[in-house]
Amino acid sequence: MNNRKIFTSESVTQGHPDKLCDLVSDSVLDAVLAQDPMGRVACETAATTGMVLVTGEITRSAQIDIASLARKAICDARYD
């Protein structure tokens, strides 16, 4: 029996699209929790040149503008 285990991990640096997507998703989560501490967020973000797609589920009483949050996160990260 083979008892060997292989461990792998990925690390991306600043400027990688995954970092931008994480920033957008985190912005959505932070905005929801700021208004509704009991809010639940399952947010995923995908990005390509000229397009950002934010998907998932949000259970909340908070009123947030996801498009504005995404734009602000992108501008703050200097991706605009």
PDB file of N, CA and C in Angstrom:
ATOM      1  N   MET A   1       0.838  -1.171   0.000  1.00  0.00           N
ATOM      2  CA  MET A   1       0.000   0.000   0.000  1.00  0.00           C
ATOM      3  C   MET A   1       0.890   1.243   0.000  1.00  0.00           C
ATOM      4  N   ASN A   2       0.521   2.212  -0.793  1.00  0.00           N
ATOM      5  CA  ASN A   2       1.282   3.446  -0.915  1.00  0.00           C
ATOM      6  C   ASN A   2       0.779   4.457   0.119  1.00  0.00           C
ATOM      7  N   ASN A   3       1.617   4.837   1.059  1.00  0.00           N
ATOM      8  CA  ASN A   3       1.233   5.791   2.099  1.00  0.00           C
ATOM      9  C   ASN A   3       1.689   7.211   1.792  1.00  0.00           C
ATOM     10  N   ARG A   4       2.173   7.430   0.604  1.00  0.00           N
ATOM     11  CA  ARG A   4       2.621   8.772   0.244  1.00  0.00           C
ATOM     12  C   ARG A   4       1.423   9.687   0.031  1.00  0.00           C
ATOM     13  N   LYS A   5       1.591  10.927   0.440  1.00  0.00           N
ATOM     14  CA  LYS A   5       0.575  11.948   0.215  1.00  0.00           C
ATOM     15  C   LYS A   5       1.234  13.106  -0.506  1.00  0.00           C
ATOM     16  N   ILE A   6       0.503  13.684  -1.402  1.00  0.00           N
ATOM     17  CA  ILE A   6       1.002  14.842  -2.135  1.00  0.00           C
ATOM     18  C   ILE A   6       0.179  16.048  -1.709  1.00  0.00           C
ATOM     19  N   PHE A   7       0.868  17.096  -1.305  1.00  0.00           N
ATOM     20  CA  PHE A   7       0.221  18.333  -0.904  1.00  0.00           C
ATOM     21  C   PHE A   7       0.568  19.393  -1.933  1.00  0.00           C
ATOM     22  N   THR A   8      -0.431  20.061  -2.457  1.00  0.00           N
ATOM     23  CA  THR A   8      -0.180  21.142  -3.403  1.00  0.00           C
ATOM     24  C   THR A   8      -0.916  22.387  -2.935  1.00  0.00           C
ATOM     25  N   SER A   9      -0.433  23.523  -3.360  1.00  0.00           N
ATOM     26  CA  SER A   9      -1.119  24.779  -3.065  1.00  0.00           C
ATOM     27  C   SER A   9      -0.780  25.776  -4.163  1.00  0.00           C
ATOM     28  N   GLU A  10      -1.632  26.767  -4.262  1.00  0.00           N
ATOM     29  CA  GLU A  10      -1.422  27.811  -5.255  1.00  0.00           C
ATOM     30  C   GLU A  10      -1.329  29.138  -4.529  1.00  0.00           C
ATOM     31  N   SER A  11      -0.427  29.969  -4.951  1.00  0.00           N
ATOM     32  CA  SER A  11      -0.285  31.298  -4.383  1.00  0.00           C
ATOM     33  C   SER A  11      -0.203  32.291  -5.533  1.00  0.00           C
ATOM     34  N   VAL A  12      -1.041  33.311  -5.470  1.00  0.00           N
ATOM     35  CA  VAL A  12      -1.010  34.334  -6.510  1.00  0.00           C
ATOM     36  C   VAL A  12      -0.615  35.659  -5.876  1.00  0.00           C
ATOM     37  N   THR A  13       0.017  36.502  -6.651  1.00  0.00           N
ATOM     38  CA  THR A  13       0.495  37.778  -6.137  1.00  0.00           C
ATOM     39  C   THR A  13      -0.459  38.899  -6.518  1.00  0.00           C
ATOM     40  N   GLN A  14      -0.200  40.057  -5.936  1.00  0.00           N
ATOM     41  CA  GLN A  14      -1.011  41.227  -6.236  1.00  0.00           C
ATOM     42  C   GLN A  14      -0.986  41.480  -7.739  1.00  0.00           C
ATOM     43  N   GLY A  15      -2.123  41.819  -8.291  1.00  0.00           N
ATOM     44  CA  GLY A  15      -2.232  42.029  -9.722  1.00  0.00           C
ATOM     45  C   GLY A  15      -2.849  40.854 -10.443  1.00  0.00           C
ATOM     46  N   HIS A  16      -2.931  39.713  -9.792  1.00  0.00           N
ATOM     47  CA  HIS A  16      -3.548  38.530 -10.391  1.00  0.00           C
ATOM     48  C   HIS A  16      -5.066  38.694 -10.369  1.00  0.00           C
ATOM     49  N   PRO A  17      -5.769  38.282 -11.424  1.00  0.00           N
ATOM     50  CA  PRO A  17      -7.233  38.414 -11.457  1.00  0.00           C
ATOM     51  C   PRO A  17      -7.946  37.752 -10.275  1.00  0.00           C
ATOM     52  N   ASP A  18      -7.394  36.682  -9.728  1.00  0.00           N
ATOM     53  CA  ASP A  18      -8.016  36.050  -8.558  1.00  0.00           C
ATOM     54  C   ASP A  18      -8.067  37.014  -7.376  1.00  0.00           C
ATOM     55  N   LYS A  19      -7.044  37.835  -7.227  1.00  0.00           N
ATOM     56  CA  LYS A  19      -7.023  38.814  -6.138  1.00  0.00           C
ATOM     57  C   LYS A  19      -8.124  39.850  -6.332  1.00  0.00           C
ATOM     58  N   LEU A  20      -8.324  40.289  -7.566  1.00  0.00           N
ATOM     59  CA  LEU A  20      -9.389  41.247  -7.861  1.00  0.00           C
ATOM     60  C   LEU A  20     -10.748  40.638  -7.544  1.00  0.00           C
ATOM     61  N   CYS A  21     -10.950  39.403  -7.955  1.00  0.00           N
ATOM     62  CA  CYS A  21     -12.227  38.730  -7.699  1.00  0.00           C
ATOM     63  C   CYS A  21     -12.470  38.578  -6.204  1.00  0.00           C
ATOM     64  N   ASP A  22     -11.440  38.231  -5.456  1.00  0.00           N
ATOM     65  CA  ASP A  22     -11.576  38.127  -3.999  1.00  0.00           C
ATOM     66  C   ASP A  22     -11.938  39.478  -3.393  1.00  0.00           C
ATOM     67  N   LEU A  23     -11.349  40.540  -3.905  1.00  0.00           N
ATOM     68  CA  LEU A  23     -11.619  41.880  -3.396  1.00  0.00           C
ATOM     69  C   LEU A  23     -13.076  42.267  -3.625  1.00  0.00           C
ATOM     70  N   VAL A  24     -13.606  41.967  -4.804  1.00  0.00           N
ATOM     71  CA  VAL A  24     -15.009  42.272  -5.106  1.00  0.00           C
ATOM     72  C   VAL A  24     -15.926  41.475  -4.188  1.00  0.00           C
ATOM     73  N   SER A  25     -15.685  40.177  -4.066  1.00  0.00           N
ATOM     74  CA  SER A  25     -16.521  39.336  -3.196  1.00  0.00           C
ATOM     75  C   SER A  25     -16.452  39.808  -1.745  1.00  0.00           C
ATOM     76  N   ASP A  26     -15.260  40.157  -1.277  1.00  0.00           N
ATOM     77  CA  ASP A  26     -15.102  40.653   0.091  1.00  0.00           C
ATOM     78  C   ASP A  26     -15.847  41.969   0.294  1.00  0.00           C
ATOM     79  N   SER A  27     -15.863  42.819  -0.728  1.00  0.00           N
ATOM     80  CA  SER A  27     -16.581  44.091  -0.635  1.00  0.00           C
ATOM     81  C   SER A  27     -18.078  43.868  -0.481  1.00  0.00           C
ATOM     82  N   VAL A  28     -18.609  42.901  -1.215  1.00  0.00           N
ATOM     83  CA  VAL A  28     -20.032  42.567  -1.098  1.00  0.00           C
ATOM     84  C   VAL A  28     -20.323  42.050   0.310  1.00  0.00           C
ATOM     85  N   LEU A  29     -19.512  41.133   0.786  1.00  0.00           N
ATOM     86  CA  LEU A  29     -19.699  40.588   2.134  1.00  0.00           C
ATOM     87  C   LEU A  29     -19.638  41.693   3.189  1.00  0.00           C
ATOM     88  N   ASP A  30     -18.630  42.548   3.113  1.00  0.00           N
ATOM     89  CA  ASP A  30     -18.479  43.623   4.094  1.00  0.00           C
ATOM     90  C   ASP A  30     -19.683  44.562   4.086  1.00  0.00           C
ATOM     91  N   ALA A  31     -20.190  44.890   2.899  1.00  0.00           N
ATOM     92  CA  ALA A  31     -21.341  45.793   2.796  1.00  0.00           C
ATOM     93  C   ALA A  31     -22.591  45.178   3.409  1.00  0.00           C
ATOM     94  N   VAL A  32     -22.804  43.899   3.169  1.00  0.00           N
ATOM     95  CA  VAL A  32     -23.968  43.226   3.750  1.00  0.00           C
ATOM     96  C   VAL A  32     -23.849  43.188   5.266  1.00  0.00           C
ATOM     97  N   LEU A  33     -22.701  42.765   5.771  1.00  0.00           N
ATOM     98  CA  LEU A  33     -22.530  42.636   7.219  1.00  0.00           C
ATOM     99  C   LEU A  33     -22.555  43.983   7.932  1.00  0.00           C
ATOM    100  N   ALA A  34     -22.169  45.057   7.252  1.00  0.00           N
ATOM    101  CA  ALA A  34     -22.225  46.391   7.851  1.00  0.00           C
ATOM    102  C   ALA A  34     -23.667  46.805   8.130  1.00  0.00           C
ATOM    103  N   GLN A  35     -24.587  46.371   7.278  1.00  0.00           N
ATOM    104  CA  GLN A  35     -25.995  46.720   7.441  1.00  0.00           C
ATOM    105  C   GLN A  35     -26.784  45.661   8.192  1.00  0.00           C
ATOM    106  N   ASP A  36     -26.379  44.419   8.058  1.00  0.00           N
ATOM    107  CA  ASP A  36     -27.123  43.313   8.668  1.00  0.00           C
ATOM    108  C   ASP A  36     -26.130  42.278   9.188  1.00  0.00           C
ATOM    109  N   PRO A  37     -25.747  42.377  10.462  1.00  0.00           N
ATOM    110  CA  PRO A  37     -24.766  41.445  11.015  1.00  0.00           C
ATOM    111  C   PRO A  37     -25.188  39.976  10.925  1.00  0.00           C
ATOM    112  N   MET A  38     -26.459  39.723  10.726  1.00  0.00           N
ATOM    113  CA  MET A  38     -26.943  38.350  10.591  1.00  0.00           C
ATOM    114  C   MET A  38     -27.081  37.938   9.121  1.00  0.00           C
ATOM    115  N   GLY A  39     -26.677  38.811   8.208  1.00  0.00           N
ATOM    116  CA  GLY A  39     -26.756  38.499   6.784  1.00  0.00           C
ATOM    117  C   GLY A  39     -25.872  37.319   6.431  1.00  0.00           C
ATOM    118  N   ARG A  40     -26.312  36.556   5.449  1.00  0.00           N
ATOM    119  CA  ARG A  40     -25.519  35.409   4.981  1.00  0.00           C
ATOM    120  C   ARG A  40     -25.172  35.634   3.516  1.00  0.00           C
ATOM    121  N   VAL A  41     -23.917  35.420   3.189  1.00  0.00           N
ATOM    122  CA  VAL A  41     -23.429  35.704   1.841  1.00  0.00           C
ATOM    123  C   VAL A  41     -22.623  34.525   1.327  1.00  0.00           C
ATOM    124  N   ALA A  42     -22.977  34.054   0.142  1.00  0.00           N
ATOM    125  CA  ALA A  42     -22.180  33.074  -0.597  1.00  0.00           C
ATOM    126  C   ALA A  42     -21.931  33.716  -1.956  1.00  0.00           C
ATOM    127  N   CYS A  43     -20.846  34.463  -2.059  1.00  0.00           N
ATOM    128  CA  CYS A  43     -20.587  35.307  -3.224  1.00  0.00           C
ATOM    129  C   CYS A  43     -19.350  34.815  -3.969  1.00  0.00           C
ATOM    130  N   GLU A  44     -19.487  34.657  -5.263  1.00  0.00           N
ATOM    131  CA  GLU A  44     -18.364  34.286  -6.132  1.00  0.00           C
ATOM    132  C   GLU A  44     -18.239  35.344  -7.218  1.00  0.00           C
ATOM    133  N   THR A  45     -17.029  35.661  -7.576  1.00  0.00           N
ATOM    134  CA  THR A  45     -16.782  36.658  -8.612  1.00  0.00           C
ATOM    135  C   THR A  45     -15.851  36.071  -9.663  1.00  0.00           C
ATOM    136  N   ALA A  46     -16.173  36.335 -10.915  1.00  0.00           N
ATOM    137  CA  ALA A  46     -15.320  35.945 -12.042  1.00  0.00           C
ATOM    138  C   ALA A  46     -15.065  37.202 -12.871  1.00  0.00           C
ATOM    139  N   ALA A  47     -13.865  37.331 -13.406  1.00  0.00           N
ATOM    140  CA  ALA A  47     -13.527  38.529 -14.168  1.00  0.00           C
ATOM    141  C   ALA A  47     -12.729  38.176 -15.410  1.00  0.00           C
ATOM    142  N   THR A  48     -12.964  38.958 -16.438  1.00  0.00           N
ATOM    143  CA  THR A  48     -12.168  38.907 -17.656  1.00  0.00           C
ATOM    144  C   THR A  48     -12.093  40.335 -18.175  1.00  0.00           C
ATOM    145  N   THR A  49     -11.375  40.556 -19.225  1.00  0.00           N
ATOM    146  CA  THR A  49     -11.220  41.902 -19.751  1.00  0.00           C
ATOM    147  C   THR A  49     -12.583  42.503 -20.078  1.00  0.00           C
ATOM    148  N   GLY A  50     -12.918  43.591 -19.417  1.00  0.00           N
ATOM    149  CA  GLY A  50     -14.152  44.306 -19.701  1.00  0.00           C
ATOM    150  C   GLY A  50     -15.406  43.752 -19.051  1.00  0.00           C
ATOM    151  N   MET A  51     -15.289  42.711 -18.236  1.00  0.00           N
ATOM    152  CA  MET A  51     -16.493  42.139 -17.628  1.00  0.00           C
ATOM    153  C   MET A  51     -16.179  41.526 -16.269  1.00  0.00           C
ATOM    154  N   VAL A  52     -17.081  41.777 -15.316  1.00  0.00           N
ATOM    155  CA  VAL A  52     -17.017  41.151 -13.995  1.00  0.00           C
ATOM    156  C   VAL A  52     -18.380  40.544 -13.727  1.00  0.00           C
ATOM    157  N   LEU A  53     -18.397  39.293 -13.314  1.00  0.00           N
ATOM    158  CA  LEU A  53     -19.635  38.573 -13.022  1.00  0.00           C
ATOM    159  C   LEU A  53     -19.643  38.220 -11.542  1.00  0.00           C
ATOM    160  N   VAL A  54     -20.646  38.733 -10.825  1.00  0.00           N
ATOM    161  CA  VAL A  54     -20.799  38.447  -9.398  1.00  0.00           C
ATOM    162  C   VAL A  54     -22.022  37.554  -9.251  1.00  0.00           C
ATOM    163  N   THR A  55     -21.824  36.374  -8.689  1.00  0.00           N
ATOM    164  CA  THR A  55     -22.912  35.406  -8.556  1.00  0.00           C
ATOM    165  C   THR A  55     -22.984  34.907  -7.117  1.00  0.00           C
ATOM    166  N   GLY A  56     -24.062  34.220  -6.825  1.00  0.00           N
ATOM    167  CA  GLY A  56     -24.180  33.598  -5.516  1.00  0.00           C
ATOM    168  C   GLY A  56     -25.522  33.864  -4.875  1.00  0.00           C
ATOM    169  N   GLU A  57     -25.546  33.698  -3.564  1.00  0.00           N
ATOM    170  CA  GLU A  57     -26.768  33.882  -2.792  1.00  0.00           C
ATOM    171  C   GLU A  57     -26.500  34.834  -1.644  1.00  0.00           C
ATOM    172  N   ILE A  58     -27.466  35.736  -1.413  1.00  0.00           N
ATOM    173  CA  ILE A  58     -27.385  36.646  -0.280  1.00  0.00           C
ATOM    174  C   ILE A  58     -28.725  36.611   0.436  1.00  0.00           C
ATOM    175  N   THR A  59     -28.686  36.291   1.719  1.00  0.00           N
ATOM    176  CA  THR A  59     -29.872  36.339   2.557  1.00  0.00           C
ATOM    177  C   THR A  59     -29.649  37.495   3.507  1.00  0.00           C
ATOM    178  N   ARG A  60     -30.413  38.564   3.314  1.00  0.00           N
ATOM    179  CA  ARG A  60     -30.141  39.759   4.090  1.00  0.00           C
ATOM    180  C   ARG A  60     -31.323  40.714   4.068  1.00  0.00           C
ATOM    181  N   SER A  61     -31.296  41.631   5.030  1.00  0.00           N
ATOM    182  CA  SER A  61     -32.245  42.735   5.017  1.00  0.00           C
ATOM    183  C   SER A  61     -31.560  43.990   4.490  1.00  0.00           C
ATOM    184  N   ALA A  62     -30.273  43.913   4.239  1.00  0.00           N
ATOM    185  CA  ALA A  62     -29.491  45.057   3.763  1.00  0.00           C
ATOM    186  C   ALA A  62     -29.832  45.372   2.309  1.00  0.00           C
ATOM    187  N   GLN A  63     -29.745  46.643   1.973  1.00  0.00           N
ATOM    188  CA  GLN A  63     -29.923  47.085   0.597  1.00  0.00           C
ATOM    189  C   GLN A  63     -28.556  47.525   0.078  1.00  0.00           C
ATOM    190  N   ILE A  64     -28.007  46.773  -0.850  1.00  0.00           N
ATOM    191  CA  ILE A  64     -26.681  47.103  -1.376  1.00  0.00           C
ATOM    192  C   ILE A  64     -26.737  47.163  -2.895  1.00  0.00           C
ATOM    193  N   ASP A  65     -25.836  47.937  -3.463  1.00  0.00           N
ATOM    194  CA  ASP A  65     -25.709  48.063  -4.914  1.00  0.00           C
ATOM    195  C   ASP A  65     -24.440  47.308  -5.321  1.00  0.00           C
ATOM    196  N   ILE A  66     -24.617  46.076  -5.747  1.00  0.00           N
ATOM    197  CA  ILE A  66     -23.470  45.214  -6.046  1.00  0.00           C
ATOM    198  C   ILE A  66     -22.628  45.775  -7.186  1.00  0.00           C
ATOM    199  N   ALA A  67     -23.270  46.323  -8.211  1.00  0.00           N
ATOM    200  CA  ALA A  67     -22.512  46.872  -9.338  1.00  0.00           C
ATOM    201  C   ALA A  67     -21.604  48.014  -8.883  1.00  0.00           C
ATOM    202  N   SER A  68     -22.134  48.900  -8.039  1.00  0.00           N
ATOM    203  CA  SER A  68     -21.317  50.015  -7.534  1.00  0.00           C
ATOM    204  C   SER A  68     -20.178  49.520  -6.653  1.00  0.00           C
ATOM    205  N   LEU A  69     -20.458  48.522  -5.825  1.00  0.00           N
ATOM    206  CA  LEU A  69     -19.407  47.949  -4.981  1.00  0.00           C
ATOM    207  C   LEU A  69     -18.296  47.339  -5.830  1.00  0.00           C
ATOM    208  N   ALA A  70     -18.672  46.626  -6.886  1.00  0.00           N
ATOM    209  CA  ALA A  70     -17.677  46.010  -7.767  1.00  0.00           C
ATOM    210  C   ALA A  70     -16.845  47.078  -8.465  1.00  0.00           C
ATOM    211  N   ARG A  71     -17.512  48.117  -8.980  1.00  0.00           N
ATOM    212  CA  ARG A  71     -16.777  49.192  -9.654  1.00  0.00           C
ATOM    213  C   ARG A  71     -15.792  49.872  -8.711  1.00  0.00           C
ATOM    214  N   LYS A  72     -16.244  50.158  -7.484  1.00  0.00           N
ATOM    215  CA  LYS A  72     -15.370  50.813  -6.505  1.00  0.00           C
ATOM    216  C   LYS A  72     -14.169  49.928  -6.170  1.00  0.00           C
ATOM    217  N   ALA A  73     -14.402  48.643  -5.962  1.00  0.00           N
ATOM    218  CA  ALA A  73     -13.301  47.725  -5.649  1.00  0.00           C
ATOM    219  C   ALA A  73     -12.286  47.689  -6.789  1.00  0.00           C
ATOM    220  N   ILE A  74     -12.775  47.670  -8.014  1.00  0.00           N
ATOM    221  CA  ILE A  74     -11.892  47.638  -9.186  1.00  0.00           C
ATOM    222  C   ILE A  74     -11.084  48.928  -9.284  1.00  0.00           C
ATOM    223  N   CYS A  75     -11.748  50.068  -9.085  1.00  0.00           N
ATOM    224  CA  CYS A  75     -11.038  51.353  -9.140  1.00  0.00           C
ATOM    225  C   CYS A  75     -10.034  51.484  -8.002  1.00  0.00           C
ATOM    226  N   ASP A  76     -10.436  51.064  -6.786  1.00  0.00           N
ATOM    227  CA  ASP A  76      -9.530  51.138  -5.639  1.00  0.00           C
ATOM    228  C   ASP A  76      -8.284  50.279  -5.850  1.00  0.00           C
ATOM    229  N   ALA A  77      -8.443  49.182  -6.583  1.00  0.00           N
ATOM    230  CA  ALA A  77      -7.307  48.299  -6.869  1.00  0.00           C
ATOM    231  C   ALA A  77      -6.520  48.767  -8.092  1.00  0.00           C
ATOM    232  N   ARG A  78      -6.964  49.866  -8.681  1.00  0.00           N
ATOM    233  CA  ARG A  78      -6.319  50.469  -9.859  1.00  0.00           C
ATOM    234  C   ARG A  78      -6.354  49.561 -11.090  1.00  0.00           C
ATOM    235  N   TYR A  79      -7.445  48.826 -11.223  1.00  0.00           N
ATOM    236  CA  TYR A  79      -7.629  47.997 -12.412  1.00  0.00           C
ATOM    237  C   TYR A  79      -8.418  48.717 -13.492  1.00  0.00           C
ATOM    238  N   ASP A  80      -8.914  49.913 -13.211  1.00  0.00           N
ATOM    239  CA  ASP A  80      -9.782  50.619 -14.162  1.00  0.00           C
ATOM    240  C   ASP A  80      -9.068  51.085 -15.397  1.00  0.00           C
TER     241      ASP A  80
END
